[in-house]
Amino acid sequence: MTQLRAWRNDLMGFLFPPETDKWLSVLRIGLGLQVAVYALFLRSDWHYLFAGTGKGLVSRELGDAIISFDSPFIPRLGWLVALGGHAGIGEETVLSIAWACLLCMGCFLLLGLFCRPAAIIAWFLHLCAAESGGLLAYGADNFMTMGLFYLMLSPLPDRHSVDHWLVKTKPKDPQLLGFWRRVLQVHLCFVYFFGGLAKCLGSGWWDGSNLWRSLIRPPFNLVSPDILVRFKYVLPVLGISICLLELGYVVFIWMKKTRFVWLVCILVMHVAIGLTMGMYLFALVMIVLNLAAFGVGSGVPFLRRPATRGRDSTQFLPEKQLSP
């Protein structure tokens, strides 16, 4: 019984570590920037991507029909268009309002104004857009939805938000803050581990051929093929390094001596993906999630905490509990 009680205490200590809301500020500001940039990137193509039959690149009705096979309860832009139709509002007007609301919610999150409603509305509108445009969606949309989902459930507002200054709220439960950060950390570990495992199972990442195909395929071919041919012997090394980096994430990101190095390597990898393939939104959301999950307290400039004594487990504790 004593051993079981000790295991239970260890588990509860892992799941509910006392934490400050600094990581939540990083997540809110980062996702606010992500949502705003996402909306601005799609400003000129919003109607072209999500218009109905005969008006868009791919009919929105087609995307909605495909999604309805999975579940009729998955949000989609068709819901908003149908609701607007009942109110006598045309499709183009509804889509314009949805885009404007998404941009406004991103700005609200950046400022920390109406944090909870802004996070919920941003999550819902982005999910609608991602599902209706499922034929054109990619990893950035999935991680944006994931990040906004965790944000809207987290104990907002944080102390760096406008909401906190306008309405004085009670201090948040440190263990509740720690729980939601821990969930995000574990989720990222699963993402990188299974992503790395899938890469290792094929030969394309070991010989560099997958990197070659990724970098020469339009519209991701920002790097000249001449440069790739010149440095073709580096591609297998990079492919193997990516596999090992993602597989080792689940172990080395938790260790004090290797956390900072592993985090920097992951951030550099995503920056490289954004710059060499033009996947700026994907790179940005992954950087934001990693900084929020493991950046605070890991020695990252502007996110580090004061140097402290003690065991490795003390690094995620609030500053008051970290003082000698």
mmCIF file of C-alpha atoms in Angstrom:
data_model
loop_
_atom_site.group_PDB
_atom_site.id
_atom_site.type_symbol
_atom_site.label_atom_id
_atom_site.label_comp_id
_atom_site.label_asym_id
_atom_site.label_seq_id
_atom_site.Cartn_x
_atom_site.Cartn_y
_atom_site.Cartn_z
ATOM 1 C CA MET A 1 0.000 0.000 0.000
ATOM 2 C CA THR A 2 2.868 2.348 0.770
ATOM 3 C CA GLN A 3 4.375 1.720 -2.658
ATOM 4 C CA LEU A 4 1.016 2.265 -4.373
ATOM 5 C CA ARG A 5 0.538 5.506 -2.465
ATOM 6 C CA ALA A 6 4.004 6.648 -3.516
ATOM 7 C CA TRP A 7 3.225 5.843 -7.174
ATOM 8 C CA ARG A 8 -0.045 7.721 -6.909
ATOM 9 C CA ASN A 9 1.692 10.754 -5.423
ATOM 10 C CA ASP A 10 4.317 10.651 -8.173
ATOM 11 C CA LEU A 11 1.603 10.462 -10.828
ATOM 12 C CA MET A 12 -0.350 13.346 -9.337
ATOM 13 C CA GLY A 13 2.857 15.341 -9.023
ATOM 14 C CA PHE A 14 3.564 14.740 -12.706
ATOM 15 C CA LEU A 15 0.043 15.586 -13.886
ATOM 16 C CA PHE A 16 -0.504 18.606 -11.622
ATOM 17 C CA PRO A 17 2.849 20.373 -11.172
ATOM 18 C CA PRO A 18 2.522 23.897 -9.725
ATOM 19 C CA GLU A 19 3.054 26.353 -12.569
ATOM 20 C CA THR A 20 2.808 30.049 -13.381
ATOM 21 C CA ASP A 21 0.796 31.406 -16.313
ATOM 22 C CA LYS A 22 3.834 32.626 -18.252
ATOM 23 C CA TRP A 23 3.578 29.676 -20.631
ATOM 24 C CA LEU A 24 -0.097 30.517 -21.158
ATOM 25 C CA SER A 25 0.841 34.062 -22.159
ATOM 26 C CA VAL A 26 3.264 32.658 -24.731
ATOM 27 C CA LEU A 27 0.572 30.325 -26.076
ATOM 28 C CA ARG A 28 -2.090 33.055 -26.251
ATOM 29 C CA ILE A 29 0.121 35.647 -27.930
ATOM 30 C CA GLY A 30 1.620 33.104 -30.317
ATOM 31 C CA LEU A 31 -1.723 31.662 -31.374
ATOM 32 C CA GLY A 32 -3.194 35.149 -31.689
ATOM 33 C CA LEU A 33 -0.404 35.998 -34.115
ATOM 34 C CA GLN A 34 -0.946 32.678 -35.891
ATOM 35 C CA VAL A 35 -4.688 33.274 -36.362
ATOM 36 C CA ALA A 36 -4.162 36.859 -37.545
ATOM 37 C CA VAL A 37 -1.467 35.851 -40.045
ATOM 38 C CA TYR A 38 -3.597 32.908 -41.219
ATOM 39 C CA ALA A 39 -6.523 35.236 -41.940
ATOM 40 C CA LEU A 40 -4.314 37.799 -43.694
ATOM 41 C CA PHE A 41 -2.666 35.122 -45.831
ATOM 42 C CA LEU A 42 -6.085 33.940 -47.050
ATOM 43 C CA ARG A 43 -7.587 37.410 -47.444
ATOM 44 C CA SER A 44 -7.482 37.486 -51.260
ATOM 45 C CA ASP A 45 -8.373 33.794 -51.712
ATOM 46 C CA TRP A 46 -10.958 33.341 -48.936
ATOM 47 C CA HIS A 47 -14.016 33.397 -51.222
ATOM 48 C CA TYR A 48 -12.171 31.479 -53.935
ATOM 49 C CA LEU A 49 -11.415 28.664 -51.498
ATOM 50 C CA PHE A 50 -14.721 28.477 -49.633
ATOM 51 C CA ALA A 51 -17.386 29.592 -52.114
ATOM 52 C CA GLY A 52 -20.142 27.228 -53.198
ATOM 53 C CA THR A 53 -20.557 25.315 -56.437
ATOM 54 C CA GLY A 54 -19.366 27.118 -59.553
ATOM 55 C CA LYS A 55 -17.661 29.963 -57.665
ATOM 56 C CA GLY A 56 -14.718 28.441 -55.864
ATOM 57 C CA LEU A 57 -11.582 26.448 -56.637
ATOM 58 C CA VAL A 58 -13.161 23.369 -55.083
ATOM 59 C CA SER A 59 -16.834 23.508 -54.183
ATOM 60 C CA ARG A 60 -17.374 24.007 -50.478
ATOM 61 C CA GLU A 61 -20.332 21.643 -50.716
ATOM 62 C CA LEU A 62 -17.949 18.882 -51.808
ATOM 63 C CA GLY A 63 -15.749 19.387 -48.763
ATOM 64 C CA ASP A 64 -18.779 19.555 -46.471
ATOM 65 C CA ALA A 65 -20.193 16.353 -47.984
ATOM 66 C CA ILE A 66 -16.931 14.494 -47.445
ATOM 67 C CA ILE A 67 -16.768 15.674 -43.827
ATOM 68 C CA SER A 68 -20.395 14.665 -43.204
ATOM 69 C CA PHE A 69 -19.452 11.053 -43.939
ATOM 70 C CA ASP A 70 -17.203 11.098 -40.859
ATOM 71 C CA SER A 71 -19.702 12.862 -38.621
ATOM 72 C CA PRO A 72 -22.620 15.244 -39.184
ATOM 73 C CA PHE A 73 -21.582 17.140 -36.044
ATOM 74 C CA ILE A 74 -18.216 18.411 -37.331
ATOM 75 C CA PRO A 75 -18.430 22.217 -37.681
ATOM 76 C CA ARG A 76 -18.162 23.591 -41.216
ATOM 77 C CA LEU A 77 -18.700 26.873 -43.009
ATOM 78 C CA GLY A 78 -21.839 25.449 -44.572
ATOM 79 C CA TRP A 79 -23.497 25.796 -41.165
ATOM 80 C CA LEU A 80 -22.812 29.535 -41.136
ATOM 81 C CA VAL A 81 -23.933 29.965 -44.746
ATOM 82 C CA ALA A 82 -27.182 28.105 -44.030
ATOM 83 C CA LEU A 83 -27.740 30.199 -40.893
ATOM 84 C CA GLY A 84 -27.140 33.363 -42.883
ATOM 85 C CA GLY A 85 -29.563 32.167 -45.553
ATOM 86 C CA HIS A 86 -32.324 31.900 -42.963
ATOM 87 C CA ALA A 87 -31.573 35.503 -41.975
ATOM 88 C CA GLY A 88 -31.562 36.689 -45.585
ATOM 89 C CA ILE A 89 -27.780 37.149 -45.758
ATOM 90 C CA GLY A 90 -25.977 36.026 -48.904
ATOM 91 C CA GLU A 91 -23.127 33.525 -49.051
ATOM 92 C CA GLU A 92 -20.443 36.086 -49.915
ATOM 93 C CA THR A 93 -21.485 38.317 -47.026
ATOM 94 C CA VAL A 94 -21.426 35.406 -44.586
ATOM 95 C CA LEU A 95 -17.948 34.367 -45.738
ATOM 96 C CA SER A 96 -16.713 37.946 -45.433
ATOM 97 C CA ILE A 97 -18.107 38.230 -41.910
ATOM 98 C CA ALA A 98 -16.492 34.908 -40.954
ATOM 99 C CA TRP A 99 -13.110 36.095 -42.253
ATOM 100 C CA ALA A 100 -13.390 39.446 -40.465
ATOM 101 C CA CYS A 101 -14.371 37.726 -37.201
ATOM 102 C CA LEU A 102 -11.423 35.343 -37.469
ATOM 103 C CA LEU A 103 -9.027 38.255 -37.962
ATOM 104 C CA CYS A 104 -10.571 40.175 -35.050
ATOM 105 C CA MET A 105 -10.316 37.150 -32.752
ATOM 106 C CA GLY A 106 -6.638 36.825 -33.608
ATOM 107 C CA CYS A 107 -6.094 40.495 -32.706
ATOM 108 C CA PHE A 108 -8.076 40.063 -29.469
ATOM 109 C CA LEU A 109 -5.900 37.117 -28.494
ATOM 110 C CA LEU A 110 -2.770 39.120 -29.234
ATOM 111 C CA LEU A 111 -3.961 41.862 -26.907
ATOM 112 C CA GLY A 112 -5.513 39.550 -24.350
ATOM 113 C CA LEU A 113 -8.924 41.160 -24.757
ATOM 114 C CA PHE A 114 -11.983 38.938 -24.171
ATOM 115 C CA CYS A 115 -9.541 36.025 -24.013
ATOM 116 C CA ARG A 116 -11.964 33.154 -23.453
ATOM 117 C CA PRO A 117 -14.653 34.187 -25.995
ATOM 118 C CA ALA A 118 -11.934 35.095 -28.510
ATOM 119 C CA ALA A 119 -10.261 31.676 -28.121
ATOM 120 C CA ILE A 120 -13.583 29.830 -28.480
ATOM 121 C CA ILE A 121 -14.710 31.793 -31.538
ATOM 122 C CA ALA A 122 -11.264 31.545 -33.168
ATOM 123 C CA TRP A 123 -11.210 27.775 -32.578
ATOM 124 C CA PHE A 124 -14.714 27.346 -34.017
ATOM 125 C CA LEU A 125 -14.170 29.532 -37.099
ATOM 126 C CA HIS A 126 -10.792 28.017 -37.877
ATOM 127 C CA LEU A 127 -12.178 24.512 -37.452
ATOM 128 C CA CYS A 128 -15.035 25.375 -39.823
ATOM 129 C CA ALA A 129 -12.587 26.695 -42.416
ATOM 130 C CA ALA A 130 -10.166 23.774 -42.018
ATOM 131 C CA GLU A 131 -12.924 21.168 -42.341
ATOM 132 C CA SER A 132 -14.717 22.849 -45.260
ATOM 133 C CA GLY A 133 -11.383 23.144 -47.041
ATOM 134 C CA GLY A 134 -10.220 19.704 -45.969
ATOM 135 C CA LEU A 135 -9.026 18.854 -49.485
ATOM 136 C CA LEU A 136 -6.596 21.773 -49.264
ATOM 137 C CA ALA A 137 -5.722 21.607 -45.546
ATOM 138 C CA TYR A 138 -2.387 20.370 -44.169
ATOM 139 C CA GLY A 139 -0.557 19.965 -40.874
ATOM 140 C CA ALA A 140 -0.667 23.630 -39.884
ATOM 141 C CA ASP A 141 -4.471 23.519 -39.722
ATOM 142 C CA ASN A 142 -4.438 20.480 -37.446
ATOM 143 C CA PHE A 143 -1.962 22.025 -35.033
ATOM 144 C CA MET A 144 -3.775 25.364 -35.051
ATOM 145 C CA THR A 145 -6.993 23.594 -34.089
ATOM 146 C CA MET A 146 -5.154 21.668 -31.374
ATOM 147 C CA GLY A 147 -3.498 24.753 -29.936
ATOM 148 C CA LEU A 148 -6.696 26.819 -29.921
ATOM 149 C CA PHE A 149 -8.556 23.938 -28.283
ATOM 150 C CA TYR A 150 -6.087 23.815 -25.401
ATOM 151 C CA LEU A 151 -6.075 27.601 -25.175
ATOM 152 C CA MET A 152 -9.834 27.932 -24.834
ATOM 153 C CA LEU A 153 -9.888 25.293 -22.057
ATOM 154 C CA SER A 154 -6.927 26.720 -20.144
ATOM 155 C CA PRO A 155 -7.442 29.024 -17.139
ATOM 156 C CA LEU A 156 -7.614 32.363 -18.979
ATOM 157 C CA PRO A 157 -6.976 35.245 -18.667
ATOM 158 C CA ASP A 158 -3.259 35.278 -17.948
ATOM 159 C CA ARG A 159 -1.644 38.098 -16.011
ATOM 160 C CA HIS A 160 -0.096 39.656 -19.140
ATOM 161 C CA SER A 161 -3.458 40.174 -20.860
ATOM 162 C CA VAL A 162 -5.570 43.313 -21.103
ATOM 163 C CA ASP A 163 -8.413 41.413 -19.417
ATOM 164 C CA HIS A 164 -6.287 40.982 -16.316
ATOM 165 C CA TRP A 165 -5.727 44.733 -16.054
ATOM 166 C CA LEU A 166 -9.323 45.700 -16.810
ATOM 167 C CA VAL A 167 -10.925 43.190 -14.460
ATOM 168 C CA LYS A 168 -8.870 42.145 -11.467
ATOM 169 C CA THR A 169 -9.275 38.375 -11.162
ATOM 170 C CA LYS A 170 -8.227 35.957 -8.473
ATOM 171 C CA PRO A 171 -4.870 34.207 -8.946
ATOM 172 C CA LYS A 172 -5.213 31.051 -10.991
ATOM 173 C CA ASP A 173 -4.705 27.654 -9.411
ATOM 174 C CA PRO A 174 -1.010 26.815 -10.052
ATOM 175 C CA GLN A 175 -1.783 23.096 -10.280
ATOM 176 C CA LEU A 176 -4.515 23.687 -12.886
ATOM 177 C CA LEU A 177 -2.083 25.764 -14.928
ATOM 178 C CA GLY A 178 0.455 22.980 -14.591
ATOM 179 C CA PHE A 179 -2.057 20.352 -15.702
ATOM 180 C CA TRP A 180 -2.885 22.067 -18.990
ATOM 181 C CA ARG A 181 0.754 22.679 -19.727
ATOM 182 C CA ARG A 182 1.503 19.040 -19.003
ATOM 183 C CA VAL A 183 -1.249 17.930 -21.399
ATOM 184 C CA LEU A 184 0.283 20.073 -24.148
ATOM 185 C CA GLN A 185 3.747 18.690 -23.399
ATOM 186 C CA VAL A 186 2.608 15.068 -23.536
ATOM 187 C CA HIS A 187 0.635 15.708 -26.731
ATOM 188 C CA LEU A 188 3.709 17.118 -28.463
ATOM 189 C CA CYS A 189 5.754 14.126 -27.333
ATOM 190 C CA PHE A 190 3.248 11.778 -28.967
ATOM 191 C CA VAL A 191 3.269 13.869 -32.143
ATOM 192 C CA TYR A 192 7.040 13.847 -32.544
ATOM 193 C CA PHE A 193 7.544 10.235 -31.464
ATOM 194 C CA PHE A 194 5.044 8.741 -33.893
ATOM 195 C CA GLY A 195 6.113 11.159 -36.617
ATOM 196 C CA GLY A 196 9.718 10.072 -36.174
ATOM 197 C CA LEU A 197 8.740 6.400 -35.959
ATOM 198 C CA ALA A 198 6.793 6.630 -39.236
ATOM 199 C CA LYS A 199 9.799 8.234 -40.921
ATOM 200 C CA CYS A 200 12.151 5.523 -39.665
ATOM 201 C CA LEU A 201 9.980 2.713 -41.040
ATOM 202 C CA GLY A 202 10.636 3.753 -44.632
ATOM 203 C CA SER A 203 13.916 4.070 -46.510
ATOM 204 C CA GLY A 204 13.204 7.520 -47.930
ATOM 205 C CA TRP A 205 14.478 9.380 -44.886
ATOM 206 C CA TRP A 206 17.590 7.238 -44.539
ATOM 207 C CA ASP A 207 18.833 7.874 -48.086
ATOM 208 C CA GLY A 208 17.552 11.468 -48.363
ATOM 209 C CA SER A 209 15.111 10.770 -51.203
ATOM 210 C CA ASN A 210 12.115 12.007 -49.214
ATOM 211 C CA LEU A 211 13.824 15.317 -48.543
ATOM 212 C CA TRP A 212 14.735 15.586 -52.220
ATOM 213 C CA ARG A 213 11.135 14.976 -53.335
ATOM 214 C CA SER A 214 9.795 17.414 -50.753
ATOM 215 C CA LEU A 215 12.134 20.213 -51.816
ATOM 216 C CA ILE A 216 11.602 19.897 -55.582
ATOM 217 C CA ARG A 217 7.808 19.499 -55.548
ATOM 218 C CA PRO A 218 5.832 22.657 -56.422
ATOM 219 C CA PRO A 219 4.851 24.887 -54.687
ATOM 220 C CA PHE A 220 7.502 23.989 -52.081
ATOM 221 C CA ASN A 221 10.467 24.205 -54.471
ATOM 222 C CA LEU A 222 11.944 27.438 -53.141
ATOM 223 C CA VAL A 223 15.476 26.038 -53.151
ATOM 224 C CA SER A 224 17.101 25.783 -56.553
ATOM 225 C CA PRO A 225 17.627 22.186 -57.788
ATOM 226 C CA ASP A 226 21.227 23.149 -58.618
ATOM 227 C CA ILE A 227 21.879 23.808 -54.933
ATOM 228 C CA LEU A 228 20.242 20.511 -53.959
ATOM 229 C CA VAL A 229 22.362 18.598 -56.469
ATOM 230 C CA ARG A 230 25.497 20.304 -55.207
ATOM 231 C CA PHE A 231 24.736 19.306 -51.619
ATOM 232 C CA LYS A 232 23.041 15.980 -52.344
ATOM 233 C CA TYR A 233 25.336 14.104 -49.954
ATOM 234 C CA VAL A 234 24.026 16.193 -47.068
ATOM 235 C CA LEU A 235 20.403 15.080 -47.607
ATOM 236 C CA PRO A 236 20.816 11.585 -46.055
ATOM 237 C CA VAL A 237 22.511 13.137 -43.017
ATOM 238 C CA LEU A 238 19.677 15.635 -42.614
ATOM 239 C CA GLY A 239 17.047 12.912 -43.076
ATOM 240 C CA ILE A 240 18.598 10.670 -40.417
ATOM 241 C CA SER A 241 19.059 13.653 -38.094
ATOM 242 C CA ILE A 242 15.372 14.560 -38.384
ATOM 243 C CA CYS A 243 14.345 10.974 -37.606
ATOM 244 C CA LEU A 244 16.572 10.813 -34.535
ATOM 245 C CA LEU A 245 15.563 14.297 -33.411
ATOM 246 C CA GLU A 246 11.849 13.476 -33.483
ATOM 247 C CA LEU A 247 12.261 10.027 -31.950
ATOM 248 C CA GLY A 248 14.487 11.335 -29.179
ATOM 249 C CA TYR A 249 12.146 14.240 -28.390
ATOM 250 C CA VAL A 250 10.027 12.117 -26.081
ATOM 251 C CA VAL A 251 13.079 11.368 -23.920
ATOM 252 C CA PHE A 252 15.581 14.205 -24.163
ATOM 253 C CA ILE A 253 13.108 17.092 -23.948
ATOM 254 C CA TRP A 254 12.354 16.039 -20.349
ATOM 255 C CA MET A 255 15.989 15.837 -19.233
ATOM 256 C CA LYS A 256 17.476 19.004 -17.758
ATOM 257 C CA LYS A 257 20.874 18.597 -19.404
ATOM 258 C CA THR A 258 19.497 18.039 -22.911
ATOM 259 C CA ARG A 259 16.200 19.990 -22.891
ATOM 260 C CA PHE A 260 17.596 23.291 -24.133
ATOM 261 C CA VAL A 261 19.681 21.684 -26.892
ATOM 262 C CA TRP A 262 16.778 19.524 -28.076
ATOM 263 C CA LEU A 263 14.362 22.441 -28.011
ATOM 264 C CA VAL A 264 16.736 24.634 -30.030
ATOM 265 C CA CYS A 265 17.231 21.838 -32.580
ATOM 266 C CA ILE A 266 13.467 21.400 -32.964
ATOM 267 C CA LEU A 267 12.983 25.148 -33.395
ATOM 268 C CA VAL A 268 15.783 25.318 -35.971
ATOM 269 C CA MET A 269 14.211 22.408 -37.855
ATOM 270 C CA HIS A 270 10.853 24.200 -38.085
ATOM 271 C CA VAL A 271 12.492 27.481 -39.081
ATOM 272 C CA ALA A 272 14.305 25.610 -41.853
ATOM 273 C CA ILE A 273 11.027 24.030 -43.004
ATOM 274 C CA GLY A 274 9.405 27.455 -43.159
ATOM 275 C CA LEU A 275 12.266 29.099 -45.065
ATOM 276 C CA THR A 276 13.094 26.294 -47.525
ATOM 277 C CA MET A 277 9.543 25.137 -48.317
ATOM 278 C CA GLY A 278 7.482 28.258 -47.725
ATOM 279 C CA MET A 279 5.438 26.555 -44.996
ATOM 280 C CA TYR A 280 5.473 29.639 -42.797
ATOM 281 C CA LEU A 281 2.212 28.971 -40.961
ATOM 282 C CA PHE A 282 3.253 25.420 -40.104
ATOM 283 C CA ALA A 283 6.633 26.591 -38.855
ATOM 284 C CA LEU A 284 5.078 29.374 -36.784
ATOM 285 C CA VAL A 285 2.477 27.219 -35.036
ATOM 286 C CA MET A 286 5.017 24.509 -34.190
ATOM 287 C CA ILE A 287 7.435 27.098 -32.781
ATOM 288 C CA VAL A 288 4.652 28.605 -30.679
ATOM 289 C CA LEU A 289 3.548 25.220 -29.299
ATOM 290 C CA ASN A 290 7.105 24.183 -28.444
ATOM 291 C CA LEU A 291 7.929 27.479 -26.750
ATOM 292 C CA ALA A 292 4.741 27.343 -24.689
ATOM 293 C CA ALA A 293 5.210 23.692 -23.752
ATOM 294 C CA PHE A 294 8.943 23.604 -22.996
ATOM 295 C CA GLY A 295 10.389 27.054 -23.678
ATOM 296 C CA VAL A 296 9.389 28.709 -20.416
ATOM 297 C CA GLY A 297 12.004 27.759 -17.834
ATOM 298 C CA SER A 298 14.368 26.207 -20.397
ATOM 299 C CA GLY A 299 16.844 29.060 -20.736
ATOM 300 C CA VAL A 300 15.310 30.462 -23.943
ATOM 301 C CA PRO A 301 15.984 34.232 -24.110
ATOM 302 C CA PHE A 302 13.019 36.304 -22.826
ATOM 303 C CA LEU A 303 11.392 33.101 -21.506
ATOM 304 C CA ARG A 304 13.975 31.978 -18.947
ATOM 305 C CA ARG A 305 13.401 32.047 -15.221
ATOM 306 C CA PRO A 306 15.844 33.105 -12.555
ATOM 307 C CA ALA A 307 18.542 30.534 -11.843
ATOM 308 C CA THR A 308 17.544 28.260 -8.984
ATOM 309 C CA ARG A 309 18.910 25.496 -6.833
ATOM 310 C CA GLY A 310 17.509 22.050 -6.417
ATOM 311 C CA ARG A 311 16.390 19.071 -8.391
ATOM 312 C CA ASP A 312 15.287 19.041 -12.024
ATOM 313 C CA SER A 313 11.643 18.834 -10.971
ATOM 314 C CA THR A 314 11.809 22.367 -9.560
ATOM 315 C CA GLN A 315 12.208 24.044 -12.942
ATOM 316 C CA PHE A 316 8.483 24.144 -13.676
ATOM 317 C CA LEU A 317 7.500 25.536 -10.265
ATOM 318 C CA PRO A 318 6.297 29.126 -9.823
ATOM 319 C CA GLU A 319 8.916 31.754 -9.104
ATOM 320 C CA LYS A 320 7.789 32.140 -5.481
ATOM 321 C CA GLN A 321 8.368 28.451 -4.836
ATOM 322 C CA LEU A 322 11.696 28.596 -6.638
ATOM 323 C CA SER A 323 13.228 31.213 -4.392
ATOM 324 C CA PRO A 324 15.929 29.892 -1.999
#
